[in-house]
PDB file of C-alpha atoms in Angstrom:
ATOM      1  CA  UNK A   9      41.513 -12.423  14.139  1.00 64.00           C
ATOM      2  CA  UNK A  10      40.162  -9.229  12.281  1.00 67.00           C
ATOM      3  CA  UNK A  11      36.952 -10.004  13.691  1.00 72.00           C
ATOM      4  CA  UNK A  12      37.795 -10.765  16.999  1.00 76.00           C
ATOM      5  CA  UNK A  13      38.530  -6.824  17.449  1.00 75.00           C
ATOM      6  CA  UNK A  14      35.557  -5.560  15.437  1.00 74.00           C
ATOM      7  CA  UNK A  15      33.618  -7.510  18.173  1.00 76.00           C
ATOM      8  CA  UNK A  16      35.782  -5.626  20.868  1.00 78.00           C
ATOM      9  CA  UNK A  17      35.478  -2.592  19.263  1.00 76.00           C
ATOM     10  CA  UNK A  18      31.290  -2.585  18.875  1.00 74.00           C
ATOM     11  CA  UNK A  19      31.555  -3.554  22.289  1.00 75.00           C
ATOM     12  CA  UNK A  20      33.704  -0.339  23.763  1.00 78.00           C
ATOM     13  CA  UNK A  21      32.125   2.388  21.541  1.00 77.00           C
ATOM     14  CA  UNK A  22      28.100   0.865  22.841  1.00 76.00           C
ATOM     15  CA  UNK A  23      27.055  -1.165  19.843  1.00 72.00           C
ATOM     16  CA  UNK A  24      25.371  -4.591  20.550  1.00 69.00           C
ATOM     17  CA  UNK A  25      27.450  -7.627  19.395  1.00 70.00           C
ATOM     18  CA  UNK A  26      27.732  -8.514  15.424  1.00 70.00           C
ATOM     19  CA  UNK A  27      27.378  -4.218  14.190  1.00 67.00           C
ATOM     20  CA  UNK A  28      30.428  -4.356  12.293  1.00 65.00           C
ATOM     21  CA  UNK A  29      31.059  -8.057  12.250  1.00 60.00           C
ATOM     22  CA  UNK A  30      29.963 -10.566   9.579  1.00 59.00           C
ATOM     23  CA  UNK A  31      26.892 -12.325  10.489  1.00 58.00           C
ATOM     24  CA  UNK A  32      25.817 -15.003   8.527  1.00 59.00           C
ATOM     25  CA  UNK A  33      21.984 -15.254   9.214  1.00 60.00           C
ATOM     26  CA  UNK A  34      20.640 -13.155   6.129  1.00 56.00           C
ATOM     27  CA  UNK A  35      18.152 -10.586   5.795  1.00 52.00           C
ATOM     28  CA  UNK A  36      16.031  -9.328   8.986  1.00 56.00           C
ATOM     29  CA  UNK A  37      13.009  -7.087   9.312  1.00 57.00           C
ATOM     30  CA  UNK A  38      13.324  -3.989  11.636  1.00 58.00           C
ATOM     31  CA  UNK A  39      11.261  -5.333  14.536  1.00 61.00           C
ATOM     32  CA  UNK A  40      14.055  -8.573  14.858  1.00 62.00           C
ATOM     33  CA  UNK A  41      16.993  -5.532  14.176  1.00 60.00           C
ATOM     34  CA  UNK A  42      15.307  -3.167  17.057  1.00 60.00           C
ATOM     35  CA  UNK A  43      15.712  -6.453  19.282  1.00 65.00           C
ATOM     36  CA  UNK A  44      18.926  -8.414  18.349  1.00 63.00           C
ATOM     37  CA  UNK A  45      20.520  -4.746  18.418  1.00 64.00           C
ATOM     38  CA  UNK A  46      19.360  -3.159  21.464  1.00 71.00           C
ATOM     39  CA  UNK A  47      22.466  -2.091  22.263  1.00 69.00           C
ATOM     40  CA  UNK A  48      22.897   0.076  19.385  1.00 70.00           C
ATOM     41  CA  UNK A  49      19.131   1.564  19.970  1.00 72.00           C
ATOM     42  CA  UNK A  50      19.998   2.403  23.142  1.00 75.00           C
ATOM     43  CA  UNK A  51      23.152   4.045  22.356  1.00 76.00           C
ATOM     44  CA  UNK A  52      21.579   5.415  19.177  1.00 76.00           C
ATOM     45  CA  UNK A  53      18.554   6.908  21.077  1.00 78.00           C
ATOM     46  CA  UNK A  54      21.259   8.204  23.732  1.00 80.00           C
ATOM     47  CA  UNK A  55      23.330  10.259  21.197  1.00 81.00           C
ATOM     48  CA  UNK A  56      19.858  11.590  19.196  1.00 84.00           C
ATOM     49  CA  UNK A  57      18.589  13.160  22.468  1.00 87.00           C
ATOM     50  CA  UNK A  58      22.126  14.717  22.939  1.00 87.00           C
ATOM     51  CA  UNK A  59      22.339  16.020  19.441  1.00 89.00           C
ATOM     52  CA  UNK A  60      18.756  17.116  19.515  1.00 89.00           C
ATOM     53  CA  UNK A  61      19.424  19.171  22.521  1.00 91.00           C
ATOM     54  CA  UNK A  62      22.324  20.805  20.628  1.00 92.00           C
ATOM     55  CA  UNK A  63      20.250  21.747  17.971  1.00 91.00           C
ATOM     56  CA  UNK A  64      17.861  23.290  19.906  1.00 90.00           C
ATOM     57  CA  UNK A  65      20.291  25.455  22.029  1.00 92.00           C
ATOM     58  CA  UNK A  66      22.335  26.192  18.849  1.00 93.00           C
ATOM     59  CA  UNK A  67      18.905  27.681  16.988  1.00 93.00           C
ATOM     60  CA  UNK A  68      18.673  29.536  20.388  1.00 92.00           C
ATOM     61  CA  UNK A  69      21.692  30.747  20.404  1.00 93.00           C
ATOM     62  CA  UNK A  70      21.943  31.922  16.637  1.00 94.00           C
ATOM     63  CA  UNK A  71      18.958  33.541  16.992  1.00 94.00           C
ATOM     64  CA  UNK A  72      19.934  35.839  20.264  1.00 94.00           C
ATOM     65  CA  UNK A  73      23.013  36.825  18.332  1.00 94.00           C
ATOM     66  CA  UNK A  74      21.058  37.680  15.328  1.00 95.00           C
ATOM     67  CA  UNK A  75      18.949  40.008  17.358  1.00 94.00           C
ATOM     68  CA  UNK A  76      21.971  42.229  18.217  1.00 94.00           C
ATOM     69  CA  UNK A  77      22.326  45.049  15.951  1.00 94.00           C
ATOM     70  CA  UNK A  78      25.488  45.497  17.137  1.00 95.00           C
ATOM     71  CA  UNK A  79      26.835  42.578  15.432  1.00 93.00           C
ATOM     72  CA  UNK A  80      25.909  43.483  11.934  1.00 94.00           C
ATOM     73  CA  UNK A  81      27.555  46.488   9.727  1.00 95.00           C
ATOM     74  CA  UNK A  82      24.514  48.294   9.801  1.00 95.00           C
ATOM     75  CA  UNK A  83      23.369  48.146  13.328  1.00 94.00           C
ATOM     76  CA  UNK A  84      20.523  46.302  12.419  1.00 95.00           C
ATOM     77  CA  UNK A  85      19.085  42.901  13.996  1.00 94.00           C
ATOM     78  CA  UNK A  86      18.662  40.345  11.515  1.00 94.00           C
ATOM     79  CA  UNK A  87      15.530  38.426  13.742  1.00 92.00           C
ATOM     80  CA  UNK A  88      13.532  40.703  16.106  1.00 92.00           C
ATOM     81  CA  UNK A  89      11.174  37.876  17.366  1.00 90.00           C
ATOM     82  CA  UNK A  90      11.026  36.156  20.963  1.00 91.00           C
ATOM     83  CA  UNK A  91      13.707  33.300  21.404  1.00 88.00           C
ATOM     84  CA  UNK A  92      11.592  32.206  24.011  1.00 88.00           C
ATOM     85  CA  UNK A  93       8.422  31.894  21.544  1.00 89.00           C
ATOM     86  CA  UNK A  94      10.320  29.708  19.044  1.00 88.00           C
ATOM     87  CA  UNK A  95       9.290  26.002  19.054  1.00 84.00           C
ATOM     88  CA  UNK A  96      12.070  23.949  17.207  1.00 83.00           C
ATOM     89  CA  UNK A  97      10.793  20.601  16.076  1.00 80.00           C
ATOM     90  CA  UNK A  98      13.553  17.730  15.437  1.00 79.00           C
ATOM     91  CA  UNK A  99      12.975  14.361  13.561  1.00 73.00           C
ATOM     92  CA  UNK A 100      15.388  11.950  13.427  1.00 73.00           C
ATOM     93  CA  UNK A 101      14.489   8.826  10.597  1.00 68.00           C
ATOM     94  CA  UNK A 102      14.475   5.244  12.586  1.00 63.00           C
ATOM     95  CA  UNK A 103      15.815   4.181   9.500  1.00 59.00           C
ATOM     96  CA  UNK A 104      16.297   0.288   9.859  1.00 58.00           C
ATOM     97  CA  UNK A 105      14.969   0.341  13.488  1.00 60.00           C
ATOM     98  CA  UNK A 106      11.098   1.095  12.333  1.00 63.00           C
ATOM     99  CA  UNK A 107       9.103  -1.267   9.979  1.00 68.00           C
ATOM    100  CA  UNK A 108       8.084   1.721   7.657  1.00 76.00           C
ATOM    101  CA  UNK A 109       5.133  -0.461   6.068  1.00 80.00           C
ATOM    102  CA  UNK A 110       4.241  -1.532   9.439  1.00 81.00           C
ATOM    103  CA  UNK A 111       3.809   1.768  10.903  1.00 83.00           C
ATOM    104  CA  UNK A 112       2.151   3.093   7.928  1.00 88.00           C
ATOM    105  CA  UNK A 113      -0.628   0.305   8.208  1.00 90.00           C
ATOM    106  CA  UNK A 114      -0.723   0.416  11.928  1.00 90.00           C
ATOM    107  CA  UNK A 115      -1.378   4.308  11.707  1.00 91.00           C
ATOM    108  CA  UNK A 116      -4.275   3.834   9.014  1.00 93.00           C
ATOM    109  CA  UNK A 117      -5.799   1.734  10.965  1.00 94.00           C
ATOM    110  CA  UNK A 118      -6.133   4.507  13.713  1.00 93.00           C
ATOM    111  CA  UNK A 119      -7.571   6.315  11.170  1.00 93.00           C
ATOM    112  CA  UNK A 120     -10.073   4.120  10.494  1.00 94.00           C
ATOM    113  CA  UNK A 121     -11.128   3.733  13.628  1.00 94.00           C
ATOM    114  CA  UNK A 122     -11.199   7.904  14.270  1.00 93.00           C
ATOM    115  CA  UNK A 123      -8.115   7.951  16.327  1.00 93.00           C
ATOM    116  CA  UNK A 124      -5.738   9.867  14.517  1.00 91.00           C
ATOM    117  CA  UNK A 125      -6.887  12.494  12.376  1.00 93.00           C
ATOM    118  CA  UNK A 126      -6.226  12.577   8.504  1.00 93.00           C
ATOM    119  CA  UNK A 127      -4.212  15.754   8.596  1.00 92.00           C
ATOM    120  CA  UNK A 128      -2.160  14.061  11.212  1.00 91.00           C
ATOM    121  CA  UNK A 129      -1.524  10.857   9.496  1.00 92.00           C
ATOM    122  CA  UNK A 130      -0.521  12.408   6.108  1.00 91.00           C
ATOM    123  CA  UNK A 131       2.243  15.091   8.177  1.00 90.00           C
ATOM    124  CA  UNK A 132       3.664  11.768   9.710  1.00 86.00           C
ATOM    125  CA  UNK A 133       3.524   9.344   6.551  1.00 87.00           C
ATOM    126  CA  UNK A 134       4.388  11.600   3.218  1.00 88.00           C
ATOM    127  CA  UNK A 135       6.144  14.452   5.085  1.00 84.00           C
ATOM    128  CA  UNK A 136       3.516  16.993   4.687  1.00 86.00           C
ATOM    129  CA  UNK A 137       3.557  20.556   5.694  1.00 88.00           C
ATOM    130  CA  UNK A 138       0.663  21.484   7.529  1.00 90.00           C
ATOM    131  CA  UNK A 139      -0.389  23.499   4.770  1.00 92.00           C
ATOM    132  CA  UNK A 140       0.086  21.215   2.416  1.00 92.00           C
ATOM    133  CA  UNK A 141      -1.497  18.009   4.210  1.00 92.00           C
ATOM    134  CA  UNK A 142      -4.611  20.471   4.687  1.00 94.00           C
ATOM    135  CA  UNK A 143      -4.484  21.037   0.392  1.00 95.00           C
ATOM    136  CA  UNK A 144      -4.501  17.646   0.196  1.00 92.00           C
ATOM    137  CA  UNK A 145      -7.316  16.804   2.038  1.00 92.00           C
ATOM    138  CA  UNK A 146      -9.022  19.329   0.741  1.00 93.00           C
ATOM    139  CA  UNK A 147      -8.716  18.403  -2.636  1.00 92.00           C
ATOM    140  CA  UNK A 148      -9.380  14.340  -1.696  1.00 90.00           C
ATOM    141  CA  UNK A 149     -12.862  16.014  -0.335  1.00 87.00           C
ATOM    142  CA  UNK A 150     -13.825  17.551  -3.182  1.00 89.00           C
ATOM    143  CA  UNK A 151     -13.277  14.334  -5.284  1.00 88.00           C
ATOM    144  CA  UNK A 152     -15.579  12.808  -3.262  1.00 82.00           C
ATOM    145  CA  UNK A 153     -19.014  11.692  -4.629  1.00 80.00           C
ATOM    146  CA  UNK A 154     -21.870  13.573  -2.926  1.00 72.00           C
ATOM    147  CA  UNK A 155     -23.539  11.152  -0.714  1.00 73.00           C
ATOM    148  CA  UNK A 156     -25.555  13.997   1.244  1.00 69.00           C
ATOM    149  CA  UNK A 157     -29.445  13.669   1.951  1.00 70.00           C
ATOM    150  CA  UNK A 158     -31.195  14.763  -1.462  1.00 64.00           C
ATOM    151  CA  UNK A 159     -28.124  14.659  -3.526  1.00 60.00           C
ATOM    152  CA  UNK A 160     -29.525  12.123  -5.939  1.00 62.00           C
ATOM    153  CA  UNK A 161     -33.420  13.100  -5.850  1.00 64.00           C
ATOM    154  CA  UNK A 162     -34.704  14.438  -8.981  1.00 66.00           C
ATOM    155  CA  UNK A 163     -36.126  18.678  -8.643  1.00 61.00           C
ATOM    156  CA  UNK A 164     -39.754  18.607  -7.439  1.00 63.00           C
ATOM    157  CA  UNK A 165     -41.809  20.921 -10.198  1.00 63.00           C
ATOM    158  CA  UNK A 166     -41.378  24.820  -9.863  1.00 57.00           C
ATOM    159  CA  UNK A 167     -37.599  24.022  -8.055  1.00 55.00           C
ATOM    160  CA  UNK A 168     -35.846  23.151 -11.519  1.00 53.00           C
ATOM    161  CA  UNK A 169     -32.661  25.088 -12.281  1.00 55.00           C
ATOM    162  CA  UNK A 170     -33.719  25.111 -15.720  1.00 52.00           C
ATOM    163  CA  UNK A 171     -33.925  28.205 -18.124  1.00 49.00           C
TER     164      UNK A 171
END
């Protein structure tokens, strides 16, 4: 009986069928969640676009108000830039609807083949700062054997370092 209305319930609030009900078919990898559960995706994706629009016009709106002097005990604005120069970036984590290993291995592989770019692929993966994703490949470069033309040729005479 209990989960008769559990089923009714994922069904009015937009969840696909067996969300909060028992189902007795064991573990499942995210590509066979994303499709069994479309539904919820759906939904899911529905409300993320909604809250990431809130987020954005929130930001925009905190940061008009914090240009007003007139708001603050001193008079003076808190943020002087342009609201209209501010790019707000929002990720949401798929969580159980993306195969994290699968994306991982899909994405080196466009590596590989010179699709993506390092710096990209390292931002996305590990949840690098630009700045940081550049330090890292900066120091995997310099770990790098030197494979360059005339790195391994021994000094002709009269171009020796020596002393």
């Amino acid at each position: 009986m209990f989960d008769y209305f559990l089923r009714e319930f994922e069904q009015q609030i937009g969840f696909s069928s067996g969300t909060f009900s028992y189902d007795d078919q064991g573990v499942k990898t995210a590509t066979e969640v994303v499709s069994k559960n479309s539904t919820t995706y759906q939904t899911r994706s529905s409300y993320l676009t909604q809250v990431e629009l809130f987020l954005n016009q929130l930001v925009n709106v905190i940061l008009e108000v914090a240009s007003v002097g007139q708001f603050f005990s001193d008079g003076k604005p808190r943020w002087t830039g342009n609201v209209e120069d501010v790019e707000l970036s929002v990720h949401f984590d798929d969580g159980v609807f993306i195969d994290k290993d699968k994306q991982r291995a899909d994405e080196m592989q466009l590596v590989a083949a010179g699709i993506m770019p390092k710096l990209e692929y390292l931002k996305r993966n590990f949840g690098l700062s630009e700045e940081d994703a550049q330090k890292w490949l900066a120091q995997v470069n310099n770990e790098q054997p030197d494979f360059s033309q005339g790195a391994f040729q021994e000094p002709i005479d009269g171009d020796s370092n020596e002393v």
